[in-house]
XYZ file of N, CA, C and O in Angstrom:
548
model
N 0.819 -1.188 0.000
C 0.000 0.000 0.000
C 0.866 1.255 0.000
O 0.531 2.227 -0.640
N 1.981 1.244 0.739
C 2.882 2.402 0.730
C 3.372 2.680 -0.684
O 3.530 3.822 -1.067
N 3.623 1.607 -1.430
C 4.105 1.770 -2.797
C 3.070 2.481 -3.658
O 3.407 3.365 -4.434
N 1.811 2.124 -3.517
C 0.751 2.779 -4.291
C 0.657 4.259 -3.946
O 0.522 5.102 -4.845
N 0.739 4.583 -2.693
C 0.697 5.982 -2.280
C 1.886 6.735 -2.849
O 1.755 7.849 -3.368
N 3.060 6.119 -2.786
C 4.259 6.736 -3.351
C 4.088 7.025 -4.838
O 4.373 8.115 -5.312
N 3.621 6.054 -5.588
C 3.459 6.229 -7.032
C 2.429 7.316 -7.336
O 2.622 8.129 -8.235
N 1.344 7.361 -6.590
C 0.332 8.395 -6.811
C 0.944 9.776 -6.593
O 0.761 10.686 -7.409
N 1.674 9.940 -5.515
C 2.312 11.232 -5.239
C 3.334 11.562 -6.311
O 3.372 12.682 -6.827
N 4.142 10.599 -6.670
C 5.176 10.818 -7.684
C 4.578 11.292 -8.991
O 4.982 12.312 -9.544
N 3.607 10.581 -9.486
C 3.079 10.926 -10.789
C 2.112 12.101 -10.769
O 1.950 12.775 -11.770
N 1.496 12.394 -9.657
C 0.662 13.596 -9.605
C 1.542 14.835 -9.601
O 1.192 15.851 -10.183
N 2.721 14.766 -8.984
C 3.612 15.918 -9.007
C 4.308 16.056 -10.353
O 4.590 17.162 -10.787
N 4.566 14.964 -11.027
C 5.203 15.052 -12.337
C 4.290 15.677 -13.383
O 4.758 16.143 -14.408
N 3.004 15.691 -13.134
C 2.072 16.255 -14.097
C 1.892 17.758 -13.935
O 1.090 18.360 -14.615
N 2.629 18.368 -13.036
C 2.559 19.807 -12.875
C 3.277 20.478 -14.033
O 3.753 19.835 -14.951
N 3.403 21.789 -13.964
C 3.905 22.555 -15.095
C 5.358 22.284 -15.448
O 5.726 22.324 -16.599
N 6.194 22.030 -14.477
C 7.605 21.806 -14.774
C 8.174 20.813 -13.767
O 7.631 20.621 -12.697
N 9.268 20.226 -14.137
C 9.942 19.306 -13.234
C 10.838 20.126 -12.319
O 11.598 20.972 -12.771
N 10.749 19.847 -11.027
C 11.619 20.488 -10.058
C 12.358 19.407 -9.294
O 11.982 18.234 -9.324
N 13.397 19.801 -8.599
C 14.258 18.863 -7.888
C 13.477 17.901 -6.994
O 13.728 16.708 -6.990
N 12.518 18.416 -6.239
C 11.789 17.559 -5.300
C 10.764 16.657 -5.975
O 10.121 15.856 -5.333
N 10.612 16.759 -7.289
C 9.679 15.905 -8.020
C 10.386 14.741 -8.712
O 9.743 13.914 -9.323
N 11.697 14.683 -8.619
C 12.447 13.586 -9.209
C 12.532 12.446 -8.195
O 12.355 12.632 -6.996
N 12.817 11.268 -8.674
C 12.846 10.092 -7.821
C 14.030 10.166 -6.862
O 15.172 10.354 -7.276
N 13.741 10.012 -5.586
C 14.763 10.089 -4.542
C 15.270 8.694 -4.180
O 14.769 7.681 -4.670
N 16.232 8.660 -3.271
C 16.749 7.388 -2.783
C 15.642 6.591 -2.098
O 15.540 5.375 -2.273
N 14.786 7.255 -1.341
C 13.674 6.576 -0.666
C 12.714 5.980 -1.700
O 12.255 4.844 -1.558
N 12.440 6.734 -2.762
C 11.583 6.232 -3.832
C 12.211 5.000 -4.479
O 11.523 4.021 -4.767
N 13.514 5.057 -4.707
C 14.204 3.908 -5.309
C 14.148 2.685 -4.403
O 14.001 1.558 -4.889
N 14.254 2.913 -3.103
C 14.129 1.792 -2.170
C 12.792 1.081 -2.365
O 12.721 -0.143 -2.392
N 11.709 1.860 -2.513
C 10.385 1.275 -2.760
C 10.347 0.540 -4.093
O 9.821 -0.571 -4.187
N 10.897 1.155 -5.140
C 10.856 0.539 -6.466
C 11.654 -0.765 -6.505
O 11.223 -1.740 -7.115
N 12.822 -0.783 -5.875
C 13.649 -1.983 -5.875
C 13.088 -3.078 -4.965
O 13.520 -4.212 -5.023
N 12.111 -2.739 -4.151
C 11.514 -3.708 -3.232
C 10.258 -4.353 -3.825
O 9.339 -4.694 -3.106
N 10.213 -4.511 -5.121
C 9.063 -5.104 -5.810
C 9.425 -6.456 -6.392
O 10.584 -6.727 -6.672
N 8.395 -7.257 -6.598
C 8.561 -8.453 -7.411
C 7.736 -8.231 -8.678
O 7.003 -7.249 -8.786
N 7.838 -9.112 -9.634
C 7.166 -8.935 -10.929
C 5.659 -8.802 -10.758
O 5.029 -7.913 -11.326
N 5.086 -9.662 -9.968
C 3.636 -9.666 -9.789
C 3.143 -8.357 -9.178
O 2.181 -7.749 -9.657
N 3.794 -7.920 -8.111
C 3.392 -6.684 -7.434
C 3.547 -5.482 -8.361
O 2.686 -4.612 -8.425
N 4.649 -5.427 -9.104
C 4.877 -4.331 -10.039
C 3.777 -4.285 -11.098
O 3.177 -3.246 -11.344
N 3.513 -5.407 -11.746
C 2.495 -5.440 -12.804
C 1.105 -5.079 -12.275
O 0.344 -4.376 -12.948
N 0.768 -5.521 -11.084
C -0.527 -5.169 -10.491
C -0.642 -3.667 -10.281
O -1.682 -3.070 -10.568
N 0.420 -3.043 -9.796
C 0.403 -1.596 -9.595
C 0.290 -0.843 -10.914
O -0.440 0.139 -11.020
N 0.992 -1.311 -11.931
C 0.936 -0.644 -13.232
C -0.476 -0.749 -13.815
O -1.004 0.226 -14.353
N -1.099 -1.909 -13.707
C -2.462 -2.082 -14.210
C -3.405 -1.126 -13.483
O -4.282 -0.502 -14.091
N -3.209 -0.948 -12.186
C -4.030 -0.009 -11.419
C -3.851 1.424 -11.944
O -4.826 2.138 -12.166
N -2.618 1.848 -12.175
C -2.363 3.216 -12.617
C -2.716 3.453 -14.073
O -2.900 4.586 -14.504
N -2.835 2.385 -14.838
C -3.214 2.506 -16.248
C -4.600 3.140 -16.395
O -4.922 3.700 -17.431
N -5.389 3.099 -15.367
C -6.744 3.660 -15.415
C -6.737 5.179 -15.270
O -7.734 5.831 -15.530
N -5.630 5.759 -14.859
C -5.523 7.203 -14.713
C -5.272 7.832 -16.082
O -4.607 7.256 -16.926
N -5.797 9.039 -16.265
C -5.662 9.732 -17.549
C -4.217 10.046 -17.925
O -3.835 9.959 -19.083
N -3.412 10.411 -16.953
C -2.050 10.868 -17.237
C -1.024 9.737 -17.221
O 0.157 9.981 -17.409
N -1.464 8.495 -17.006
C -0.549 7.362 -16.939
C -1.019 6.243 -17.856
O -2.208 6.101 -18.101
N -0.049 5.486 -18.339
C -0.433 4.358 -19.180
C 0.545 3.203 -19.009
O 1.717 3.398 -18.706
N 0.023 2.033 -19.225
C 0.801 0.796 -19.185
C 1.447 0.632 -20.555
O 0.804 0.795 -21.580
N 2.730 0.308 -20.552
C 3.447 0.077 -21.801
C 3.842 -1.394 -21.819
O 4.538 -1.865 -20.926
N 3.389 -2.105 -22.836
C 3.738 -3.518 -22.973
C 5.074 -3.647 -23.689
O 5.388 -2.881 -24.581
N 5.836 -4.645 -23.283
C 7.092 -4.935 -23.971
C 7.101 -6.407 -24.363
O 6.119 -7.112 -24.168
N 8.200 -6.842 -24.913
C 8.291 -8.236 -25.359
C 8.228 -9.230 -24.207
O 7.757 -10.337 -24.371
N 8.723 -8.812 -23.052
C 8.637 -9.714 -21.906
C 7.289 -9.513 -21.212
O 6.431 -8.797 -21.694
N 7.098 -10.118 -20.106
C 5.806 -10.057 -19.414
C 5.794 -9.005 -18.313
O 4.982 -9.058 -17.408
N 6.695 -8.047 -18.412
C 6.788 -6.985 -17.411
C 6.350 -5.675 -18.061
O 6.826 -5.307 -19.124
N 5.432 -4.990 -17.386
C 4.940 -3.718 -17.908
C 5.859 -2.576 -17.488
O 6.529 -2.634 -16.471
N 5.831 -1.528 -18.302
C 6.450 -0.261 -17.933
C 5.324 0.703 -17.623
O 4.201 0.537 -18.089
N 5.643 1.735 -16.838
C 4.649 2.738 -16.486
C 5.083 4.073 -17.063
O 6.185 4.534 -16.807
N 4.203 4.656 -17.869
C 4.499 5.935 -18.515
C 3.580 7.001 -17.948
O 2.374 6.805 -17.840
N 4.176 8.142 -17.579
C 3.408 9.263 -17.058
C 3.681 10.495 -17.913
O 4.837 10.788 -18.241
N 2.624 11.204 -18.242
C 2.744 12.399 -19.071
C 2.828 13.640 -18.195
O 2.177 13.725 -17.162
N 3.630 14.602 -18.611
C 3.669 15.907 -17.976
C 3.692 16.947 -19.083
O 3.685 16.597 -20.268
N 3.683 18.223 -18.722
C 3.486 19.302 -19.692
C 4.442 19.236 -20.884
O 4.027 19.416 -22.016
N 5.715 18.969 -20.659
C 6.707 19.013 -21.730
C 7.151 17.621 -22.184
O 8.179 17.483 -22.814
N 6.395 16.580 -21.871
C 6.799 15.258 -22.321
C 6.290 14.148 -21.444
O 5.163 14.184 -20.971
N 7.166 13.164 -21.206
C 6.765 11.999 -20.415
C 7.980 11.376 -19.739
O 9.123 11.648 -20.103
N 7.691 10.536 -18.755
C 8.724 9.718 -18.130
C 8.181 8.293 -18.076
O 7.022 8.070 -17.738
N 9.025 7.344 -18.450
C 8.663 5.929 -18.411
C 9.587 5.217 -17.427
O 10.801 5.377 -17.488
N 8.980 4.451 -16.527
C 9.737 3.658 -15.562
C 9.673 2.207 -16.008
O 8.598 1.642 -16.172
N 10.854 1.610 -16.207
C 10.927 0.206 -16.631
C 11.887 -0.538 -15.707
O 13.079 -0.280 -15.702
N 11.345 -1.443 -14.898
C 12.220 -2.260 -14.054
C 12.676 -3.519 -14.799
O 11.983 -4.023 -15.681
N 13.842 -3.993 -14.432
C 14.366 -5.260 -14.959
C 14.512 -6.214 -13.783
O 15.004 -5.828 -12.729
N 14.069 -7.432 -13.989
C 14.029 -8.420 -12.912
C 14.955 -9.592 -13.197
O 15.171 -9.963 -14.346
N 15.474 -10.167 -12.110
C 16.192 -11.423 -12.164
C 15.647 -12.260 -11.016
O 15.757 -11.868 -9.854
N 15.025 -13.382 -11.361
C 14.388 -14.241 -10.357
C 13.403 -13.440 -9.510
O 13.395 -13.518 -8.293
N 12.616 -12.635 -10.156
C 11.531 -11.851 -9.561
C 11.991 -10.710 -8.655
O 11.189 -10.117 -7.960
N 13.276 -10.399 -8.645
C 13.782 -9.257 -7.888
C 14.254 -8.193 -8.864
O 14.860 -8.496 -9.891
N 13.998 -6.938 -8.516
C 14.436 -5.828 -9.365
C 15.955 -5.730 -9.295
O 16.537 -5.650 -8.212
N 16.592 -5.735 -10.466
C 18.045 -5.586 -10.517
C 18.468 -4.270 -11.159
O 19.593 -3.815 -10.968
N 17.554 -3.662 -11.914
C 17.872 -2.405 -12.588
C 16.561 -1.698 -12.907
O 15.546 -2.340 -13.167
N 16.612 -0.373 -12.885
C 15.460 0.430 -13.278
C 15.936 1.457 -14.298
O 16.944 2.134 -14.081
N 15.216 1.538 -15.401
C 15.472 2.583 -16.391
C 14.381 3.632 -16.291
O 13.190 3.296 -16.241
N 14.793 4.887 -16.247
C 13.873 6.013 -16.321
C 14.145 6.706 -17.643
O 15.276 7.112 -17.903
N 13.132 6.807 -18.481
C 13.314 7.451 -19.776
C 12.460 8.717 -19.822
O 11.239 8.648 -19.881
N 13.149 9.846 -19.774
C 12.487 11.140 -19.891
C 12.506 11.536 -21.360
O 13.565 11.600 -21.975
N 11.330 11.789 -21.902
C 11.220 12.219 -23.299
C 10.545 13.585 -23.314
O 9.468 13.758 -22.751
N 11.203 14.550 -23.951
C 10.726 15.922 -23.946
C 10.260 16.371 -25.319
O 10.867 16.019 -26.330
N 9.189 17.176 -25.342
C 8.701 17.759 -26.589
C 9.704 18.805 -27.077
O 10.062 18.838 -28.245
N 10.163 19.657 -26.151
C 11.144 20.694 -26.465
C 12.346 20.528 -25.557
O 12.212 20.290 -24.362
N 13.522 20.686 -26.135
C 14.753 20.601 -25.354
C 14.857 21.810 -24.438
O 14.694 22.949 -24.860
N 15.101 21.570 -23.163
C 15.284 22.632 -22.180
C 16.560 22.332 -21.414
O 16.597 21.384 -20.614
N 17.622 23.098 -21.636
C 18.896 22.795 -20.957
C 18.800 22.860 -19.435
O 19.520 22.150 -18.742
N 17.903 23.679 -18.901
C 17.755 23.756 -17.447
C 17.216 22.453 -16.875
O 17.694 21.965 -15.854
N 16.207 21.886 -17.531
C 15.655 20.599 -17.081
C 16.698 19.504 -17.267
O 16.885 18.657 -16.399
N 17.378 19.541 -18.383
C 18.429 18.571 -18.663
C 19.477 18.597 -17.558
O 19.851 17.553 -17.012
N 19.943 19.779 -17.175
C 20.946 19.915 -16.118
C 20.404 19.465 -14.771
O 21.108 18.811 -14.005
N 19.165 19.808 -14.484
C 18.531 19.415 -13.226
C 18.498 17.894 -13.095
O 18.888 17.334 -12.064
N 18.052 17.226 -14.142
C 17.972 15.757 -14.130
C 19.369 15.153 -13.998
O 19.594 14.254 -13.186
N 20.310 15.654 -14.778
C 21.672 15.122 -14.737
C 22.276 15.273 -13.338
O 22.818 14.326 -12.781
N 22.170 16.471 -12.753
C 22.737 16.712 -11.428
C 22.063 15.856 -10.366
O 22.730 15.313 -9.475
N 20.751 15.730 -10.438
C 20.025 14.954 -9.430
C 20.454 13.489 -9.432
O 20.760 12.917 -8.385
N 20.476 12.870 -10.606
C 20.740 11.435 -10.661
C 22.221 11.085 -10.541
O 22.549 9.950 -10.213
N 23.111 12.020 -10.763
C 24.532 11.726 -10.528
C 24.888 11.866 -9.061
O 25.937 11.397 -8.633
N 24.001 12.485 -8.265
C 24.266 12.671 -6.841
C 23.564 11.647 -5.958
O 23.569 11.785 -4.743
N 22.947 10.629 -6.521
C 22.317 9.603 -5.693
C 23.377 8.963 -4.815
O 24.480 8.675 -5.247
N 23.013 8.722 -3.582
C 23.981 8.228 -2.605
C 23.823 6.740 -2.339
O 22.866 6.111 -2.761
N 24.766 6.277 -1.594
C 24.742 4.955 -0.988
C 24.684 3.815 -1.984
O 25.617 3.620 -2.735
N 23.590 3.089 -2.015
C 23.537 1.825 -2.734
C 23.216 1.921 -4.213
O 23.074 0.892 -4.860
N 23.079 3.110 -4.772
C 22.626 3.224 -6.153
C 23.692 3.833 -7.068
O 24.294 4.848 -6.754
N 23.884 3.177 -8.199
C 24.804 3.647 -9.229
C 23.991 3.999 -10.464
O 23.039 3.294 -10.801
N 24.377 5.063 -11.126
C 23.611 5.502 -12.296
C 24.497 5.628 -13.526
O 25.699 5.878 -13.425
N 23.855 5.461 -14.647
C 24.460 5.715 -15.947
C 23.441 6.547 -16.712
O 22.274 6.150 -16.818
N 23.868 7.691 -17.223
C 22.932 8.590 -17.899
C 23.294 8.693 -19.375
O 24.434 8.988 -19.722
N 22.303 8.422 -20.209
C 22.446 8.560 -21.658
C 21.622 9.769 -22.085
O 20.417 9.815 -21.846
N 22.293 10.739 -22.700
C 21.627 11.977 -23.074
C 21.551 12.068 -24.593
O 22.571 12.133 -25.267
N 20.334 12.083 -25.122
C 20.119 12.146 -26.564
C 19.254 13.354 -26.914
O 18.253 13.227 -27.596
N 19.606 14.514 -26.407
C 18.916 15.788 -26.595
C 17.507 15.778 -26.025
O 17.304 16.239 -24.934
N 16.501 15.260 -26.726
C 15.129 15.280 -26.228
C 14.768 14.034 -25.427
O 13.652 13.913 -24.952
N 15.703 13.109 -25.306
C 15.481 11.893 -24.515
C 16.672 11.708 -23.569
O 17.821 11.748 -23.993
N 16.350 11.525 -22.294
C 17.374 11.228 -21.297
C 17.006 9.887 -20.669
O 15.897 9.717 -20.173
N 17.943 8.946 -20.717
C 17.721 7.629 -20.122
C 18.649 7.482 -18.930
O 19.863 7.640 -19.066
N 18.061 7.212 -17.784
C 18.839 7.002 -16.567
C 18.733 5.534 -16.201
O 17.639 5.020 -15.953
N 19.853 4.846 -16.187
C 19.917 3.455 -15.768
C 20.382 3.434 -14.315
O 21.431 3.982 -13.994
N 19.587 2.823 -13.454
C 19.900 2.799 -12.033
C 20.034 1.357 -11.576
O 19.151 0.533 -11.796
N 21.168 1.061 -10.961
C 21.459 -0.266 -10.420
C 21.809 -0.135 -8.951
O 22.258 0.922 -8.504
N 21.629 -1.232 -8.231
C 22.167 -1.266 -6.877
C 23.652 -1.516 -7.001
O 24.081 -2.419 -7.721
N 24.452 -0.725 -6.318
C 25.903 -0.866 -6.374
C 26.335 -2.050 -5.511
O 25.723 -2.339 -4.491
N 27.397 -2.660 -5.925
C 27.983 -3.745 -5.156
C 29.072 -3.126 -4.292
O 30.009 -2.528 -4.799
N 28.923 -3.254 -3.011
C 29.902 -2.642 -2.080
C 30.940 -3.638 -1.657
O 30.785 -4.759 -1.532
């Protein structure tokens, strides 16, 4: 239930006029996302698919992605599982118009994640893909 509340808050804030630092996924949010199994994740995505600003994205495997729309584009969350545990999460921000301020905000936020999370950021002008893994200590 905490996960559902988290997702509702996350995506309701992402649908505001602009992305701000406190609307990006935090370490606490990642803890919730990495604490899912395939079944729980898919059930939550199906629930959010009923909202106007969110949609379920089907892929070749049996795991759904969750896409949320905001004023200047969308963000898609795609978890990757190994034996029903999340091993990696991709966040794909797609923008209608390139905004260097948003680009810098996203880059700075995700490169500063602490502790157990490692990131790799792919920047393709109007699309930013953030790959997040749990770091091996």
